């Protein structure tokens, strides 16, 4: 499997977190680069939560230098989701059981197998660099004690499919898939990405709950709009939600 043109690859035995390492390296990078760590001592997920990384799992961050407005830049969470979906298909040879959970998780047989974290690196209103952190349970899933109440159970790729893949090989599959979706996003905009994402969405049409720190909204998952918002159909009408944790 070839490596995509134009992307650098940095593989490290151990770091505090690939997101932190990406931030340190970003100013010196000439172009987009993947930072893969075989072990993390202080990995983190959304909202500053710890990201536990058993041995053999995957932790990498892609550093980009985007040119779009911040709102458009953030839509790359959907690009990364589709790339992860395709990487799983590439390494397993099948699509069964895979689904994408808004805003940034990949599900396998109903359990969470991967998560995505976006952070902008820059000053003022602009985004000098974008860091896309990706964690995948290739070899093992963290214990239930690591989860918040009601969260989707974690699963591992090997336990659910019998497919054992090294972090380095998964990175190659992911980098290839990401380069393909990034090219489509840059060329055609969010429309085709949105359509593809919705065709793989978990619980589309079902009743779900979106929670923020202060509010909770329950309704039918109607769509994702053209700015990436989750749209729920509720008894009080349609509600567009920009950021939340989703519970089934």
mmCIF file of C-alpha atoms in Angstrom:
data_model
loop_
_atom_site.group_PDB
_atom_site.id
_atom_site.type_symbol
_atom_site.label_atom_id
_atom_site.label_comp_id
_atom_site.label_asym_id
_atom_site.label_seq_id
_atom_site.Cartn_x
_atom_site.Cartn_y
_atom_site.Cartn_z
ATOM 1 C CA UNK A 1 0.000 0.000 0.000
ATOM 2 C CA UNK A 2 1.559 3.282 -1.094
ATOM 3 C CA UNK A 3 1.858 6.473 0.949
ATOM 4 C CA UNK A 4 -0.060 9.508 -0.402
ATOM 5 C CA UNK A 5 1.923 12.174 -2.200
ATOM 6 C CA UNK A 6 2.400 15.491 -0.431
ATOM 7 C CA UNK A 7 1.953 14.200 3.136
ATOM 8 C CA UNK A 8 4.820 13.770 5.585
ATOM 9 C CA UNK A 9 4.919 10.927 8.128
ATOM 10 C CA UNK A 10 6.445 11.105 11.605
ATOM 11 C CA UNK A 11 6.432 7.919 13.705
ATOM 12 C CA UNK A 12 7.425 8.145 17.388
ATOM 13 C CA UNK A 13 7.781 5.424 19.997
ATOM 14 C CA UNK A 14 6.220 7.523 22.765
ATOM 15 C CA UNK A 15 4.917 11.049 23.380
ATOM 16 C CA UNK A 16 2.706 12.791 25.918
ATOM 17 C CA UNK A 17 0.038 13.168 23.221
ATOM 18 C CA UNK A 18 0.133 13.373 19.453
ATOM 19 C CA UNK A 19 -1.952 16.562 19.638
ATOM 20 C CA UNK A 20 0.660 18.220 21.843
ATOM 21 C CA UNK A 21 3.467 16.970 19.623
ATOM 22 C CA UNK A 22 1.656 18.265 16.545
ATOM 23 C CA UNK A 23 1.355 21.711 18.119
ATOM 24 C CA UNK A 24 5.067 21.744 18.884
ATOM 25 C CA UNK A 25 6.054 20.701 15.382
ATOM 26 C CA UNK A 26 3.478 22.676 13.376
ATOM 27 C CA UNK A 27 5.473 25.911 12.899
ATOM 28 C CA UNK A 28 8.356 24.026 11.267
ATOM 29 C CA UNK A 29 6.303 21.803 8.957
ATOM 30 C CA UNK A 30 6.515 22.516 5.239
ATOM 31 C CA UNK A 31 3.193 20.837 4.446
ATOM 32 C CA UNK A 32 0.600 18.420 5.832
ATOM 33 C CA UNK A 33 2.038 15.777 8.141
ATOM 34 C CA UNK A 34 0.846 12.790 10.139
ATOM 35 C CA UNK A 35 2.290 12.307 13.636
ATOM 36 C CA UNK A 36 1.870 8.733 14.899
ATOM 37 C CA UNK A 37 2.809 7.605 18.403
ATOM 38 C CA UNK A 38 3.040 3.964 19.436
ATOM 39 C CA UNK A 39 2.432 4.998 23.055
ATOM 40 C CA UNK A 40 0.903 8.069 24.703
ATOM 41 C CA UNK A 41 1.396 9.075 28.336
ATOM 42 C CA UNK A 42 -1.206 11.865 28.412
ATOM 43 C CA UNK A 43 -3.637 11.305 25.550
ATOM 44 C CA UNK A 44 -6.874 13.269 25.587
ATOM 45 C CA UNK A 45 -10.215 13.338 23.838
ATOM 46 C CA UNK A 46 -13.041 15.852 23.506
ATOM 47 C CA UNK A 47 -13.645 18.381 26.288
ATOM 48 C CA UNK A 48 -10.274 17.521 27.835
ATOM 49 C CA UNK A 49 -11.273 13.985 28.776
ATOM 50 C CA UNK A 50 -8.453 11.434 29.079
ATOM 51 C CA UNK A 51 -8.012 9.094 26.120
ATOM 52 C CA UNK A 52 -6.795 5.733 27.378
ATOM 53 C CA UNK A 53 -4.467 3.946 24.971
ATOM 54 C CA UNK A 54 -3.825 0.242 25.576
ATOM 55 C CA UNK A 55 -0.771 -1.223 23.841
ATOM 56 C CA UNK A 56 -1.269 -1.813 20.128
ATOM 57 C CA UNK A 57 -3.916 0.865 19.678
ATOM 58 C CA UNK A 58 -3.685 3.789 17.300
ATOM 59 C CA UNK A 59 -3.036 7.448 18.121
ATOM 60 C CA UNK A 60 -2.140 9.937 15.415
ATOM 61 C CA UNK A 61 -2.624 13.587 14.556
ATOM 62 C CA UNK A 62 -2.759 15.124 11.112
ATOM 63 C CA UNK A 63 -1.465 18.693 10.898
ATOM 64 C CA UNK A 64 -2.799 20.824 8.047
ATOM 65 C CA UNK A 65 -2.414 24.456 7.039
ATOM 66 C CA UNK A 66 -5.971 25.289 5.888
ATOM 67 C CA UNK A 67 -6.899 28.381 3.907
ATOM 68 C CA UNK A 68 -10.667 28.473 4.434
ATOM 69 C CA UNK A 69 -12.683 30.384 7.023
ATOM 70 C CA UNK A 70 -12.811 28.737 10.487
ATOM 71 C CA UNK A 71 -16.354 27.412 10.011
ATOM 72 C CA UNK A 72 -15.356 25.632 6.814
ATOM 73 C CA UNK A 73 -12.139 24.346 8.375
ATOM 74 C CA UNK A 74 -14.135 22.645 11.149
ATOM 75 C CA UNK A 75 -16.043 20.573 8.580
ATOM 76 C CA UNK A 76 -12.934 18.442 8.243
ATOM 77 C CA UNK A 77 -14.254 16.385 11.139
ATOM 78 C CA UNK A 78 -16.620 14.867 8.546
ATOM 79 C CA UNK A 79 -13.728 14.389 6.102
ATOM 80 C CA UNK A 80 -11.789 12.549 8.820
ATOM 81 C CA UNK A 81 -14.839 10.408 9.695
ATOM 82 C CA UNK A 82 -15.210 9.271 6.093
ATOM 83 C CA UNK A 83 -11.494 8.566 5.848
ATOM 84 C CA UNK A 84 -11.665 6.401 8.971
ATOM 85 C CA UNK A 85 -14.657 4.525 7.553
ATOM 86 C CA UNK A 86 -12.754 3.810 4.346
ATOM 87 C CA UNK A 87 -9.610 2.814 6.251
ATOM 88 C CA UNK A 88 -11.601 0.238 8.220
ATOM 89 C CA UNK A 89 -13.026 -1.114 4.973
ATOM 90 C CA UNK A 90 -9.526 -1.280 3.485
ATOM 91 C CA UNK A 91 -8.048 -3.284 6.359
ATOM 92 C CA UNK A 92 -11.027 -5.585 6.974
ATOM 93 C CA UNK A 93 -12.452 -5.959 3.472
ATOM 94 C CA UNK A 94 -16.004 -5.327 4.641
ATOM 95 C CA UNK A 95 -18.449 -2.544 5.491
ATOM 96 C CA UNK A 96 -20.805 -4.487 7.758
ATOM 97 C CA UNK A 97 -21.305 -3.012 11.211
ATOM 98 C CA UNK A 98 -19.639 0.333 10.476
ATOM 99 C CA UNK A 99 -21.452 3.623 11.084
ATOM 100 C CA UNK A 100 -20.570 7.264 11.740
ATOM 101 C CA UNK A 101 -21.835 8.942 14.913
ATOM 102 C CA UNK A 102 -22.210 12.718 14.964
ATOM 103 C CA UNK A 103 -20.091 14.662 15.570
ATOM 104 C CA UNK A 104 -16.895 12.634 15.415
ATOM 105 C CA UNK A 105 -17.019 8.953 16.359
ATOM 106 C CA UNK A 106 -16.906 5.752 14.328
ATOM 107 C CA UNK A 107 -19.023 2.831 15.499
ATOM 108 C CA UNK A 108 -18.440 -0.857 14.865
ATOM 109 C CA UNK A 109 -21.253 -3.272 15.689
ATOM 110 C CA UNK A 110 -22.806 -0.519 17.809
ATOM 111 C CA UNK A 111 -19.703 0.196 19.880
ATOM 112 C CA UNK A 112 -17.199 3.041 19.624
ATOM 113 C CA UNK A 113 -14.060 1.951 17.806
ATOM 114 C CA UNK A 114 -12.599 5.370 16.958
ATOM 115 C CA UNK A 115 -12.837 9.037 17.882
ATOM 116 C CA UNK A 116 -11.741 12.318 16.331
ATOM 117 C CA UNK A 117 -10.610 15.569 17.960
ATOM 118 C CA UNK A 118 -10.096 18.854 16.070
ATOM 119 C CA UNK A 119 -8.061 21.748 17.431
ATOM 120 C CA UNK A 120 -7.050 24.949 15.694
ATOM 121 C CA UNK A 121 -3.532 26.217 16.168
ATOM 122 C CA UNK A 122 -3.199 29.917 15.481
ATOM 123 C CA UNK A 123 -3.641 33.458 16.693
ATOM 124 C CA UNK A 124 -6.531 35.891 16.468
ATOM 125 C CA UNK A 125 -9.353 35.079 14.066
ATOM 126 C CA UNK A 126 -7.341 32.913 11.687
ATOM 127 C CA UNK A 127 -6.389 29.248 11.782
ATOM 128 C CA UNK A 128 -2.676 28.927 11.134
ATOM 129 C CA UNK A 129 -2.793 25.131 11.465
ATOM 130 C CA UNK A 130 -5.471 22.526 12.079
ATOM 131 C CA UNK A 131 -4.704 19.448 14.168
ATOM 132 C CA UNK A 132 -6.947 16.418 13.591
ATOM 133 C CA UNK A 133 -6.360 13.881 16.348
ATOM 134 C CA UNK A 134 -7.539 10.323 15.777
ATOM 135 C CA UNK A 135 -7.659 7.459 18.255
ATOM 136 C CA UNK A 136 -8.582 3.918 17.238
ATOM 137 C CA UNK A 137 -9.072 0.820 19.362
ATOM 138 C CA UNK A 138 -7.176 -1.538 17.102
ATOM 139 C CA UNK A 139 -6.063 -4.099 19.671
ATOM 140 C CA UNK A 140 -8.049 -3.436 22.844
ATOM 141 C CA UNK A 141 -10.932 -1.372 24.175
ATOM 142 C CA UNK A 142 -10.629 0.669 27.387
ATOM 143 C CA UNK A 143 -12.641 -0.511 30.360
ATOM 144 C CA UNK A 144 -16.161 0.652 31.065
ATOM 145 C CA UNK A 145 -14.914 2.524 34.131
ATOM 146 C CA UNK A 146 -13.287 5.025 31.773
ATOM 147 C CA UNK A 147 -16.669 6.069 30.335
ATOM 148 C CA UNK A 148 -19.187 8.682 31.359
ATOM 149 C CA UNK A 149 -22.681 7.363 32.171
ATOM 150 C CA UNK A 150 -24.715 6.576 29.067
ATOM 151 C CA UNK A 151 -21.772 6.691 26.682
ATOM 152 C CA UNK A 152 -21.462 4.208 23.839
ATOM 153 C CA UNK A 153 -19.478 1.136 24.900
ATOM 154 C CA UNK A 154 -15.951 0.913 23.503
ATOM 155 C CA UNK A 155 -14.996 -1.963 21.218
ATOM 156 C CA UNK A 156 -11.808 -3.023 19.479
ATOM 157 C CA UNK A 157 -11.274 -3.850 15.842
ATOM 158 C CA UNK A 158 -9.647 -7.210 16.534
ATOM 159 C CA UNK A 159 -12.349 -8.384 18.962
ATOM 160 C CA UNK A 160 -15.208 -7.405 16.654
ATOM 161 C CA UNK A 161 -13.763 -8.503 13.308
ATOM 162 C CA UNK A 162 -10.778 -10.745 13.992
ATOM 163 C CA UNK A 163 -8.603 -8.340 11.979
ATOM 164 C CA UNK A 164 -5.240 -7.586 13.579
ATOM 165 C CA UNK A 165 -3.469 -4.583 12.083
ATOM 166 C CA UNK A 166 -0.445 -2.622 13.267
ATOM 167 C CA UNK A 167 -0.712 1.116 13.935
ATOM 168 C CA UNK A 168 1.777 1.769 11.125
ATOM 169 C CA UNK A 169 -0.257 -0.193 8.573
ATOM 170 C CA UNK A 170 -3.491 1.427 9.710
ATOM 171 C CA UNK A 171 -1.875 4.841 9.331
ATOM 172 C CA UNK A 172 -1.072 4.115 5.697
ATOM 173 C CA UNK A 173 -4.661 3.063 4.976
ATOM 174 C CA UNK A 174 -5.998 6.109 6.813
ATOM 175 C CA UNK A 175 -3.609 8.566 5.160
ATOM 176 C CA UNK A 176 -4.565 7.315 1.706
ATOM 177 C CA UNK A 177 -8.267 7.569 2.464
ATOM 178 C CA UNK A 178 -7.885 10.990 4.023
ATOM 179 C CA UNK A 179 -5.942 12.367 1.046
ATOM 180 C CA UNK A 180 -8.754 11.218 -1.244
ATOM 181 C CA UNK A 181 -11.538 12.822 0.811
ATOM 182 C CA UNK A 182 -9.509 15.992 1.415
ATOM 183 C CA UNK A 183 -9.097 16.419 -2.347
ATOM 184 C CA UNK A 184 -12.858 16.077 -2.832
ATOM 185 C CA UNK A 185 -13.566 18.532 -0.027
ATOM 186 C CA UNK A 186 -11.164 21.149 -1.386
ATOM 187 C CA UNK A 187 -12.412 20.700 -4.968
ATOM 188 C CA UNK A 188 -16.169 20.332 -4.509
ATOM 189 C CA UNK A 189 -16.876 21.709 -1.029
ATOM 190 C CA UNK A 190 -18.899 20.176 1.784
ATOM 191 C CA UNK A 191 -21.875 19.009 -0.301
ATOM 192 C CA UNK A 192 -20.517 15.632 -1.482
ATOM 193 C CA UNK A 193 -18.872 15.029 1.900
ATOM 194 C CA UNK A 194 -22.166 15.705 3.685
ATOM 195 C CA UNK A 195 -24.062 13.347 1.358
ATOM 196 C CA UNK A 196 -21.513 10.569 1.841
ATOM 197 C CA UNK A 197 -21.459 11.065 5.606
ATOM 198 C CA UNK A 198 -25.260 10.921 5.887
ATOM 199 C CA UNK A 199 -25.325 7.670 3.898
ATOM 200 C CA UNK A 200 -23.151 6.126 6.646
ATOM 201 C CA UNK A 201 -24.739 7.886 9.640
ATOM 202 C CA UNK A 202 -25.719 5.992 12.786
ATOM 203 C CA UNK A 203 -29.333 6.314 13.924
ATOM 204 C CA UNK A 204 -30.459 8.602 11.093
ATOM 205 C CA UNK A 205 -34.244 8.967 11.550
ATOM 206 C CA UNK A 206 -34.149 7.595 15.088
ATOM 207 C CA UNK A 207 -34.785 9.428 18.349
ATOM 208 C CA UNK A 208 -31.536 10.550 19.984
ATOM 209 C CA UNK A 209 -30.485 12.994 22.718
ATOM 210 C CA UNK A 210 -27.933 15.772 22.316
ATOM 211 C CA UNK A 211 -26.408 17.143 25.518
ATOM 212 C CA UNK A 212 -24.258 20.190 26.111
ATOM 213 C CA UNK A 213 -23.017 21.426 29.449
ATOM 214 C CA UNK A 214 -26.298 23.218 30.118
ATOM 215 C CA UNK A 215 -28.973 21.815 27.816
ATOM 216 C CA UNK A 216 -30.442 18.517 26.638
ATOM 217 C CA UNK A 217 -32.446 18.124 23.425
ATOM 218 C CA UNK A 218 -34.233 14.942 22.385
ATOM 219 C CA UNK A 219 -35.711 14.431 18.932
ATOM 220 C CA UNK A 220 -35.575 12.522 15.676
ATOM 221 C CA UNK A 221 -32.206 12.744 13.923
ATOM 222 C CA UNK A 222 -33.363 14.413 10.712
ATOM 223 C CA UNK A 223 -30.115 15.412 9.003
ATOM 224 C CA UNK A 224 -26.848 17.298 9.204
ATOM 225 C CA UNK A 225 -27.165 20.745 7.624
ATOM 226 C CA UNK A 226 -24.752 22.434 5.243
ATOM 227 C CA UNK A 227 -22.763 23.927 8.114
ATOM 228 C CA UNK A 228 -22.341 20.599 9.896
ATOM 229 C CA UNK A 229 -25.006 21.179 12.558
ATOM 230 C CA UNK A 230 -27.017 18.246 13.883
ATOM 231 C CA UNK A 231 -30.701 18.804 13.063
ATOM 232 C CA UNK A 232 -33.286 17.238 15.350
ATOM 233 C CA UNK A 233 -37.038 17.206 14.814
ATOM 234 C CA UNK A 234 -38.625 17.871 18.199
ATOM 235 C CA UNK A 235 -42.187 18.537 19.420
ATOM 236 C CA UNK A 236 -41.264 22.247 19.402
ATOM 237 C CA UNK A 237 -39.929 22.158 15.841
ATOM 238 C CA UNK A 238 -36.582 21.627 14.139
ATOM 239 C CA UNK A 239 -33.518 22.380 16.251
ATOM 240 C CA UNK A 240 -30.008 22.831 14.822
ATOM 241 C CA UNK A 241 -27.205 21.982 17.248
ATOM 242 C CA UNK A 242 -23.628 23.074 16.562
ATOM 243 C CA UNK A 243 -21.843 21.108 19.296
ATOM 244 C CA UNK A 244 -22.985 18.452 21.745
ATOM 245 C CA UNK A 245 -22.488 14.901 22.937
ATOM 246 C CA UNK A 246 -25.014 12.508 21.419
ATOM 247 C CA UNK A 247 -26.630 9.664 23.331
ATOM 248 C CA UNK A 248 -28.751 6.870 21.881
#
